[in-house]
Short mmCIF file of C-alpha atoms in Angstrom, two decimals:
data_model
loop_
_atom_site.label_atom_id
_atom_site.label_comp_id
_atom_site.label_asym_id
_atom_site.label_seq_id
_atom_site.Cartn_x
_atom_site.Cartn_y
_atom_site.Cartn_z
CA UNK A 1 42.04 24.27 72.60
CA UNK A 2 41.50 27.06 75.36
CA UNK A 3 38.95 26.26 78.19
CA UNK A 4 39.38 29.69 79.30
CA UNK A 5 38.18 31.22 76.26
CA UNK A 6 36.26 28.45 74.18
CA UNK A 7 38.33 28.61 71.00
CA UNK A 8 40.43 26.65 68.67
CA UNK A 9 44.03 28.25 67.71
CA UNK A 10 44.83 27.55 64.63
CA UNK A 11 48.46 27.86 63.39
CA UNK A 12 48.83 30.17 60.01
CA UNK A 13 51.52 29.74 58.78
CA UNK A 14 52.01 26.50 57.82
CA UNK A 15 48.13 26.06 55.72
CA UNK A 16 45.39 27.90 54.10
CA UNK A 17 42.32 25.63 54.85
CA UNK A 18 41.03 23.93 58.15
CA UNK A 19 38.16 21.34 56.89
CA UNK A 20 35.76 20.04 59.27
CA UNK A 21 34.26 16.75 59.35
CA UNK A 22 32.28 14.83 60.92
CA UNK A 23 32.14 17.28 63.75
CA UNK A 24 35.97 16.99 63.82
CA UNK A 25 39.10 18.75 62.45
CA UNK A 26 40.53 16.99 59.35
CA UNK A 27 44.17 18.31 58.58
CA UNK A 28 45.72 17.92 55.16
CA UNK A 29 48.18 15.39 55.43
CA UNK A 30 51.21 17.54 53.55
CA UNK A 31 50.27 20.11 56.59
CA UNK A 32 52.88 20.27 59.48
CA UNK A 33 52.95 22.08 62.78
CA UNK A 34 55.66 24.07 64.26
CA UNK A 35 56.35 25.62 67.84
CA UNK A 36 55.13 28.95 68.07
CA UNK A 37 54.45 31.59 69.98
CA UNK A 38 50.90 32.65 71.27
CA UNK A 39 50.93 35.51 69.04
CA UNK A 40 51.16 32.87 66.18
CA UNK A 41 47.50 31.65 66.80
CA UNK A 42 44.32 32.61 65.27
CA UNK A 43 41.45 32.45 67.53
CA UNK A 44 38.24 30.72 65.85
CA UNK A 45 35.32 30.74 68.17
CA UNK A 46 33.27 27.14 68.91
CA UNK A 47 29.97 28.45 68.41
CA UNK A 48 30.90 29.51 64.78
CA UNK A 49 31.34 25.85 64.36
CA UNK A 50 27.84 24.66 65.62
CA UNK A 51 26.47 26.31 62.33
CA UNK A 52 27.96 24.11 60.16
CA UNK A 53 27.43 21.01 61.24
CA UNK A 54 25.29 19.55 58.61
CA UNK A 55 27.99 20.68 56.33
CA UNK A 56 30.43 18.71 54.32
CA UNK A 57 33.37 21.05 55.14
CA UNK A 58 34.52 24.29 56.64
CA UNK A 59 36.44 26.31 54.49
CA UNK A 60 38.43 28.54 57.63
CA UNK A 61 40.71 30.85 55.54
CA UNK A 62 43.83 32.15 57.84
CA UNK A 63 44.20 35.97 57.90
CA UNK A 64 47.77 35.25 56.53
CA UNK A 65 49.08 37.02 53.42
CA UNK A 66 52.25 34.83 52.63
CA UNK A 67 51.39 30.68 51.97
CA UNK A 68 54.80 28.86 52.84
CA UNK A 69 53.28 25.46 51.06
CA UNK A 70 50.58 24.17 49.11
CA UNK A 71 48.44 20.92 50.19
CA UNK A 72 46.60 18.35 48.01
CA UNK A 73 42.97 17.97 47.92
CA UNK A 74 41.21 15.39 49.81
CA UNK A 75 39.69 13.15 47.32
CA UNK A 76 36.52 12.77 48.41
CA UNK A 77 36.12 16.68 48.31
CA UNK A 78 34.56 18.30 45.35
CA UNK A 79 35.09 21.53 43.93
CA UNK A 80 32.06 23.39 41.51
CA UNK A 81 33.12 26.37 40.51
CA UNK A 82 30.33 29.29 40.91
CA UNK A 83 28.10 30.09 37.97
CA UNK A 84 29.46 33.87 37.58
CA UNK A 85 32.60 32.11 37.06
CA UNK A 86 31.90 29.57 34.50
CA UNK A 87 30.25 32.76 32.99
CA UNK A 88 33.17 34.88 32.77
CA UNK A 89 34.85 31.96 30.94
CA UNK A 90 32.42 31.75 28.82
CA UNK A 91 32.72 35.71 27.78
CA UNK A 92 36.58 35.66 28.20
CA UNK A 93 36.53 32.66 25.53
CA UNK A 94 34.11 34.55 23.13
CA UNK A 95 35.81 37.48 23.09
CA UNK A 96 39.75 35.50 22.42
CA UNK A 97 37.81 33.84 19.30
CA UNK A 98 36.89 37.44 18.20
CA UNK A 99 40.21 38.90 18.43
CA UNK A 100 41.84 36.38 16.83
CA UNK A 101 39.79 36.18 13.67
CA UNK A 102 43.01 37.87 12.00
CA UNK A 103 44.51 34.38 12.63
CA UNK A 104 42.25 32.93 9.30
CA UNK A 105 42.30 35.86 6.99
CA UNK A 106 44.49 33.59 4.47
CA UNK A 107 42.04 31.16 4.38
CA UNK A 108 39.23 33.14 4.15
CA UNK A 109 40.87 35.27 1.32
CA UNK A 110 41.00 31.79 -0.44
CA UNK A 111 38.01 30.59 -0.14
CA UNK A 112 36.55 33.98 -1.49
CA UNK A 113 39.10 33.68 -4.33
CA UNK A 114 37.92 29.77 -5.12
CA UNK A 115 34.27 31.20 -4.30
CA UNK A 116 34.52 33.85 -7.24
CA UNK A 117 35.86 31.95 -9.63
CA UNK A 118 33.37 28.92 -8.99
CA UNK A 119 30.23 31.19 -8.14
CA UNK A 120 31.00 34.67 -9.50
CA UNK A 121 27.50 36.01 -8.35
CA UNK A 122 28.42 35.69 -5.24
CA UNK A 123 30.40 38.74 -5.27
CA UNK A 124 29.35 41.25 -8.24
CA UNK A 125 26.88 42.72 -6.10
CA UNK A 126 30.07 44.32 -4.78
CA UNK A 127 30.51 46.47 -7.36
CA UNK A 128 33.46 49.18 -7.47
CA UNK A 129 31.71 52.23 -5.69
CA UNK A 130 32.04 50.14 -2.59
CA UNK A 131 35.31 49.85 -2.64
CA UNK A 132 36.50 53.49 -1.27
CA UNK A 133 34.02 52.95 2.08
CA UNK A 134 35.24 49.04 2.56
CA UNK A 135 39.01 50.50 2.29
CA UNK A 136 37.92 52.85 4.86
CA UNK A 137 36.69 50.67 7.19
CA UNK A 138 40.23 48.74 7.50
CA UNK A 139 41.78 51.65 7.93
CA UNK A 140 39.72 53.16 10.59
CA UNK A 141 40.39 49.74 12.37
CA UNK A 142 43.83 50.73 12.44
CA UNK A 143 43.31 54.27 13.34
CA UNK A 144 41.09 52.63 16.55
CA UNK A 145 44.27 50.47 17.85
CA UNK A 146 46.64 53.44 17.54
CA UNK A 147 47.03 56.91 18.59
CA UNK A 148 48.65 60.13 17.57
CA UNK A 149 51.97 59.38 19.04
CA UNK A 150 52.48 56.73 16.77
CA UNK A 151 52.48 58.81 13.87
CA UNK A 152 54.55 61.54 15.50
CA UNK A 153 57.01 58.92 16.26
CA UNK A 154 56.70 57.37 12.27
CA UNK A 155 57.45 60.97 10.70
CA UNK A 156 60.81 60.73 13.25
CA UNK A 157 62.10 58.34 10.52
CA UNK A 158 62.48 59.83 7.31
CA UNK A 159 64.95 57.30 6.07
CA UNK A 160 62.38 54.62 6.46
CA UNK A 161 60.08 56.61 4.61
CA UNK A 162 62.13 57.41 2.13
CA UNK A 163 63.09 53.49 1.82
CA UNK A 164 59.61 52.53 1.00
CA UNK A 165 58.87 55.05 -1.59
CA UNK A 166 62.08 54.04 -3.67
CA UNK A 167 60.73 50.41 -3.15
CA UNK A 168 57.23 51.55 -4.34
CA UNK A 169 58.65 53.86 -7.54
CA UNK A 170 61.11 52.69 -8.36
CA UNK A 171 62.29 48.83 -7.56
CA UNK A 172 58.58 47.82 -8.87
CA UNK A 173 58.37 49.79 -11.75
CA UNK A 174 61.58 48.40 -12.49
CA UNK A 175 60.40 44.78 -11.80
CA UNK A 176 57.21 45.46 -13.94
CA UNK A 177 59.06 46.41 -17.09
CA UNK A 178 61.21 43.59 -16.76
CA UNK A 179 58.31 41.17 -16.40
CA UNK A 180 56.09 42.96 -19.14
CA UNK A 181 58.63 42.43 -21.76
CA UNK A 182 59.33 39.01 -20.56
CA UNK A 183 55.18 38.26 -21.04
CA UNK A 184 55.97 39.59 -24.70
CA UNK A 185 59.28 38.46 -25.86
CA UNK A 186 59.44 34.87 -24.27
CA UNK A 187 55.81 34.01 -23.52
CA UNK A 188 54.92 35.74 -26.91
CA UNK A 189 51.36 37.55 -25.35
CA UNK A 190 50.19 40.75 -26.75
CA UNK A 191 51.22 43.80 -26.10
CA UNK A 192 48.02 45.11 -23.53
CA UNK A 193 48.45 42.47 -21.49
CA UNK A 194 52.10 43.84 -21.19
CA UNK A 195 51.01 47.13 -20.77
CA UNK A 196 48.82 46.15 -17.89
CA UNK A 197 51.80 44.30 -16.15
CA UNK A 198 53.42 47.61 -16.30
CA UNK A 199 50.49 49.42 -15.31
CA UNK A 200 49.81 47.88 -12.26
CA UNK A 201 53.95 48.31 -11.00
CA UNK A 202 52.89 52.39 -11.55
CA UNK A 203 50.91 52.79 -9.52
CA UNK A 204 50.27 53.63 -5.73
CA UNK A 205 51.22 51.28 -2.36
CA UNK A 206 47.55 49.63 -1.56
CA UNK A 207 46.11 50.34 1.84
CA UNK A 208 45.89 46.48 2.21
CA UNK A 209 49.60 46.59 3.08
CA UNK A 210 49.09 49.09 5.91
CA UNK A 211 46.63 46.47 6.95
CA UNK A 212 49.15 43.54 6.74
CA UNK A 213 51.72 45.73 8.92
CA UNK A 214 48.97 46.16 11.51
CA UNK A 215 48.73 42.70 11.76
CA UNK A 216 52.12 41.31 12.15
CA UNK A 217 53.64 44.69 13.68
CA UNK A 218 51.44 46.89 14.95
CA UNK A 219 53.62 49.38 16.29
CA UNK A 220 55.09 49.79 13.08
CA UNK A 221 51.19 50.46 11.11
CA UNK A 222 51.33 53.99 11.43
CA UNK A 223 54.43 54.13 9.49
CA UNK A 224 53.77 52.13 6.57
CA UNK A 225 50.46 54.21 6.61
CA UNK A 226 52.72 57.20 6.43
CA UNK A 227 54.42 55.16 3.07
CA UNK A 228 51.25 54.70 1.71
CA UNK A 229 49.94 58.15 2.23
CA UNK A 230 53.01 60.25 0.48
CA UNK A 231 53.11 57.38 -2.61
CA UNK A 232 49.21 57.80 -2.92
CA UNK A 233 49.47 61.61 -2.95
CA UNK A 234 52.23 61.99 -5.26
CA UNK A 235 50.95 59.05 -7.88
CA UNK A 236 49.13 62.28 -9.14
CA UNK A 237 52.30 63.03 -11.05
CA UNK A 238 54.35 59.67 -10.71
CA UNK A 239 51.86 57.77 -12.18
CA UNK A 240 51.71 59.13 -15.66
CA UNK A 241 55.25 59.50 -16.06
CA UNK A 242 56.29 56.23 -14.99
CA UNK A 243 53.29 55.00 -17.41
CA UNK A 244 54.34 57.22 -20.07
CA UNK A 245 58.31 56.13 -19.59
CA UNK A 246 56.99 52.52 -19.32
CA UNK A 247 54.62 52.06 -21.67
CA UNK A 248 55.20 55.06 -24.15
CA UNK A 249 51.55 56.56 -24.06
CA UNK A 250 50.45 59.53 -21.87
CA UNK A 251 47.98 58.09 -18.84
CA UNK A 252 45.70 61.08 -18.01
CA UNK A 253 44.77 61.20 -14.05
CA UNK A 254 41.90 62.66 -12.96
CA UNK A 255 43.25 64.74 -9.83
CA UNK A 256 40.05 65.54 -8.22
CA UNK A 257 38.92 62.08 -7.71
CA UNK A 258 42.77 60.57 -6.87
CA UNK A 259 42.54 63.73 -3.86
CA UNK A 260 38.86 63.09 -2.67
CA UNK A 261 40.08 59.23 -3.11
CA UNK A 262 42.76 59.93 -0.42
CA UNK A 263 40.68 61.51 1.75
CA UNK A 264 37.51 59.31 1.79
CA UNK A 265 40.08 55.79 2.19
CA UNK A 266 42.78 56.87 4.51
CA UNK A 267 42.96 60.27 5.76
CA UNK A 268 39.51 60.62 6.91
CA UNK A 269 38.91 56.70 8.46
CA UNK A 270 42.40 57.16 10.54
CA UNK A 271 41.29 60.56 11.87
CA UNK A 272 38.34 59.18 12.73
CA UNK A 273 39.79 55.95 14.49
CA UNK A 274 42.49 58.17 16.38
CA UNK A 275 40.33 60.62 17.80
CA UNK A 276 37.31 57.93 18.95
CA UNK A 277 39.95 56.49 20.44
CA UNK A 278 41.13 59.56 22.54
CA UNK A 279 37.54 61.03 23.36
CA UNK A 280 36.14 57.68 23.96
CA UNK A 281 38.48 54.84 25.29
CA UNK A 282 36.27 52.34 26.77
CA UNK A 283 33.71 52.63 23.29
CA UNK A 284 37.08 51.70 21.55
CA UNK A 285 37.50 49.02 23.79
CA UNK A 286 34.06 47.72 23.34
CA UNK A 287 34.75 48.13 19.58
CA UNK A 288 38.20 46.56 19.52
CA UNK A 289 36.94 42.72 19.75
CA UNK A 290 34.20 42.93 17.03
CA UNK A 291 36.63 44.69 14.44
CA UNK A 292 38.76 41.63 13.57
CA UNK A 293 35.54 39.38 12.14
CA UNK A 294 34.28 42.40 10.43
CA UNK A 295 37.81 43.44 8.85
CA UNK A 296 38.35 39.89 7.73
CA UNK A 297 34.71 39.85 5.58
CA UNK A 298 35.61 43.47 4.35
CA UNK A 299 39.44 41.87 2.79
CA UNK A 300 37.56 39.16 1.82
CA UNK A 301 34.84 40.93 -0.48
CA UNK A 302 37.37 43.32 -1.49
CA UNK A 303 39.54 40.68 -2.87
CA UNK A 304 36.87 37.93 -4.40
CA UNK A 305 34.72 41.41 -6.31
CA UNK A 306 37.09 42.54 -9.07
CA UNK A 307 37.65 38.58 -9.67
CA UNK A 308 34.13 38.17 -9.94
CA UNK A 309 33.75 40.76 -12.01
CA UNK A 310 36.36 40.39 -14.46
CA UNK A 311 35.73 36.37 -14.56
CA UNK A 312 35.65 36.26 -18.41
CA UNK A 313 39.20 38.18 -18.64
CA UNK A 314 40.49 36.47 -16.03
CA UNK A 315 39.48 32.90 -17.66
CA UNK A 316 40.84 33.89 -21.37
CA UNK A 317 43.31 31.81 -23.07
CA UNK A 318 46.08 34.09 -21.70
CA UNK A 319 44.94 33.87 -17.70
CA UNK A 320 47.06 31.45 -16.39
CA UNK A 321 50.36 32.66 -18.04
CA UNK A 322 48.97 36.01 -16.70
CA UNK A 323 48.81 34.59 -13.32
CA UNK A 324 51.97 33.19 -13.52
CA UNK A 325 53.89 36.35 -14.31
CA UNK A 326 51.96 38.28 -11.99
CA UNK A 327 52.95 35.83 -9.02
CA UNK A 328 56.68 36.30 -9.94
CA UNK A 329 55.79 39.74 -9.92
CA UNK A 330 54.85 39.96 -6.74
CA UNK A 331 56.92 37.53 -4.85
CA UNK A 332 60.10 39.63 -6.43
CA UNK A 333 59.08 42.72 -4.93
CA UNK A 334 58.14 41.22 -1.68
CA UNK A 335 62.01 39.61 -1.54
CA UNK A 336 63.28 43.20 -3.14
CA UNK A 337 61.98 44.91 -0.32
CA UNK A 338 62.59 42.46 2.64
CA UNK A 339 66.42 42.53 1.67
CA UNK A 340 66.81 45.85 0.60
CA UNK A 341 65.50 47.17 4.02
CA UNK A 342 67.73 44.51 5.50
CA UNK A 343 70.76 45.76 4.00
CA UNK A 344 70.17 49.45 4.72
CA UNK A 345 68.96 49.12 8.40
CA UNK A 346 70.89 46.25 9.83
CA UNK A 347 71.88 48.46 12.16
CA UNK A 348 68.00 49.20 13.45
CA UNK A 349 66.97 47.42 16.64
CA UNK A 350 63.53 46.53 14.85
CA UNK A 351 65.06 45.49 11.72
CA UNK A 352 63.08 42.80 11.11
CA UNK A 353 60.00 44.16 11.73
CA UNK A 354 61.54 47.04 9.44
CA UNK A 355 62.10 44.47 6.85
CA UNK A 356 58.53 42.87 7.39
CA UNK A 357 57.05 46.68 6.72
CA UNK A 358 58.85 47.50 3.72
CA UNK A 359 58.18 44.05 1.93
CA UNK A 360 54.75 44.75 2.34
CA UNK A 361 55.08 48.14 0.83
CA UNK A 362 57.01 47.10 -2.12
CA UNK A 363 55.05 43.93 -2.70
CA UNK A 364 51.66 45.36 -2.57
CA UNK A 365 50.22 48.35 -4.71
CA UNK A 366 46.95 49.49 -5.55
CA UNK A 367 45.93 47.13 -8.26
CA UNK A 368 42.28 48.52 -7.73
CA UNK A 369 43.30 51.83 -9.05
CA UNK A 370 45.36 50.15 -11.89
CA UNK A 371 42.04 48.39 -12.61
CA UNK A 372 39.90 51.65 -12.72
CA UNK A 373 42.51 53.48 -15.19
CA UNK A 374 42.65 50.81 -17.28
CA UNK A 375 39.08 50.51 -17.96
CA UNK A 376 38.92 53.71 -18.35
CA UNK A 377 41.64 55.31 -20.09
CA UNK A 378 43.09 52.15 -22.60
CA UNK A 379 40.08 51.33 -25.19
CA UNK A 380 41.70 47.34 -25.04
CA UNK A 381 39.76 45.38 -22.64
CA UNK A 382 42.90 42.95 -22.15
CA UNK A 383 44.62 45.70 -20.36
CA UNK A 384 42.50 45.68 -17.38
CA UNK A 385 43.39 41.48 -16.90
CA UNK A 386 46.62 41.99 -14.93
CA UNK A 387 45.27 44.27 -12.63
CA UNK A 388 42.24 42.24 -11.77
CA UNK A 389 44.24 39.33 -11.25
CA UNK A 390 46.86 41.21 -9.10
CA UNK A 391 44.41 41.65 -6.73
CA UNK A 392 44.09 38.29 -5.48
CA UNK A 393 47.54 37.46 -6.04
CA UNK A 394 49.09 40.08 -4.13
CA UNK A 395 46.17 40.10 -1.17
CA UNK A 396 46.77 36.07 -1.11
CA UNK A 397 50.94 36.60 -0.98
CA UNK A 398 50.75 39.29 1.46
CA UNK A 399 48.41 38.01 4.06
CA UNK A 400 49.84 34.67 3.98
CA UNK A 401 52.93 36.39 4.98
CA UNK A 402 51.20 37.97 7.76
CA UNK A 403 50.35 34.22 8.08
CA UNK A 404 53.44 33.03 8.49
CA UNK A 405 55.68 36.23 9.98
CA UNK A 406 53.52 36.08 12.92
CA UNK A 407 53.93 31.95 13.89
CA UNK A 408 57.34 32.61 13.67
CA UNK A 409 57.30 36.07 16.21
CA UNK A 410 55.06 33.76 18.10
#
């Protein structure tokens, strides 16, 4: 202590924290001094001091930026954090629990399946003309959590693209004839339940896979999107030839609605999503946390509906031999295209996230458009069974992949 001057110098170095009690200095006992020089002091005035006395310690913090050590607490000092703290906790936690509501899409796609077949009620007021808006929706999620470069870096890849439309047109297709006359020949079932096995390998990559990419590799979304887009487009003309080929009876398409179909579920949600999210970041970044929760009740209703719906077909005599081939179905393509990809891009620096995309594409189609032709272009009501049973099958497969692919990246 200086008489001269009337202050304390307090070494910074070697602590943060000077306590005072008891109208005396208590030093931690991990602290330790070391010769100096003068210029190595801090100056704390005594009549700063006098302030405090009633006080059960003096927090002194040293102007110091670099701490050598760190000291133990007394233990008879307490720490309370402030209130605006405990508050921002509180948000911070809320807002982790919102984002990862992606986490128990699996489960929640099961319980809506389990729901619909125990309580179909609880999802026929979710009737077909919502499907188009709800598809939407997921897809202007995506469209919020990407941006334009994205895409301009997924049209760079051609080979990729070209990958995934093979996998949708022609490894499935393949796969579907092999399973529908398998469901006739071996399983003896009648022919339109085989001809709706076929049907559903015909048609389009669902949007629900560009969804699934999102969620286990996001960077890679805007290219299965791409997929999606060009198979969706061209299943104008694919369609009814590979139906025709496949099942030996022309499948006519109604273009108008298949192009205003495009537009209204993916081209017009992305656009949307991208350029919100260019005009007005932080409203994106308000949105971003209440998406997930919403996303996962859209899948869900969009899954547990055409179940619902189609209970009675579903529960026939033939369902669970149905179900059976459907799942092998399914969980062919999805190893078809995770090996396939694997083979032709080993060489890729993602190829496993590569592999991850194109599984998705070639395990997942639009079974609700293979629903919607069937009941209305084949007169046999058994023909619309496999595609409203490949919806939950293939929406249960794929997003417990996303399920699992993502505890392993983790």
């Amino acid at each position: 202590m200086s008489s001269t001057t009337g202050q304390f110098l307090i070494q910074r170095p070697r602590f943060n924290h000077v306590f005072l009690q008891n109208n005396s200095f208590h030093i931690p006992k991990r602290a330790q001094f070391s010769v100096l020089p003068q210029s190595s002091y801090i100056p704390v005035p005594l009549s700063s001091f006098s302030q405090f006395r009633g006080s059960k310690f003096l927090e002194c913090k040293c102007a110091s930026e670099k701490v050598s050590e760190s000291f133990e607490r007394d233990p008879g000092q307490e720490f309370e954090p402030e209130p605006n703290q405990i508050v921002k906790q509180k948000k911070a936690s809320i807002v982790d629990i919102l984002k990862q509501s992606n986490s128990i899409l699996p489960h929640v796609v099961l319980a809506s399946t389990i729901m619909a077949l125990v309580y179909p009620p609880s999802f026929t007021w979710f009737t077909s003309r919502y499907y188009a808006p709800a598809l939407g929706f997921l897809m202007f999620a995506v469209g919020v959590n990407s941006s334009e470069k994205d895409f301009i870096e997924a049209f760079k890849r051609p080979d990729a693209i070209f990958a995934g439309y093979v996998g949708q047109f022609v490894v499935k297709p393949l796969l579907g004839y092999i399973f529908g006359i398998i469901a006739v020949t071996v399983f003896g079932l009648p022919t339109p339940l085989a001809a709706g096995i076929m049907l559903v390998s015909c048609v389009s990559g669902a949007q629900l896979s560009n969804y699934a990419t999102f969620l286990t590799d996001p960077p890679l979304a805007p290219l299965s999107i791409v997929m999606t887009s060009l198979s969706t487009a061209t299943a104008v003309f694919v369609t009814p030839m590979l139906s025709l080929l496949l099942i030996g009876k022309r499948l006519p398409v109604d273009v108008v609605g298949m192009v205003s179909s495009i537009l209204q579920i993916v081209i017009a949600p992305i656009t949307a999503g991208l350029l919100l999210n260019r005009l007005f970041p932080r409203l994106c970044e308000a949105m971003r946390p209440f998406l997930p929760p919403l996303s996962v009740l859209d899948t869900a209703c969009c899954v547990g509906a055409p179940l619902a719906i189609n209970i009675n077909s579903v529960l026939s005599p033939f369902g669970l031999t149905v179900s059976l081939l459907i799942v092998a179905f399914h969980l062919s393509a999805f190893i078809a295209g995770y090996f396939l990809s694997g083979s032709l891009f080993h060489k890729a620096p993602d190829v496993k996230a590569l592999q991850r995309t194109l599984s998705f594409e070639t395990g997942m189609q639009s079974s609700l458009l293979a629903l919607a032709l069937a009941n209305r272009f084949f007169q046999d009501p058994l023909v619309s069974v496999p595609p409203a049973i490949s919806t939950v099958i293939m929406s249960l497969m794929g997003f417990a992949l996303v399920m699992i692919w993502a505890k392993k990246k983790e």
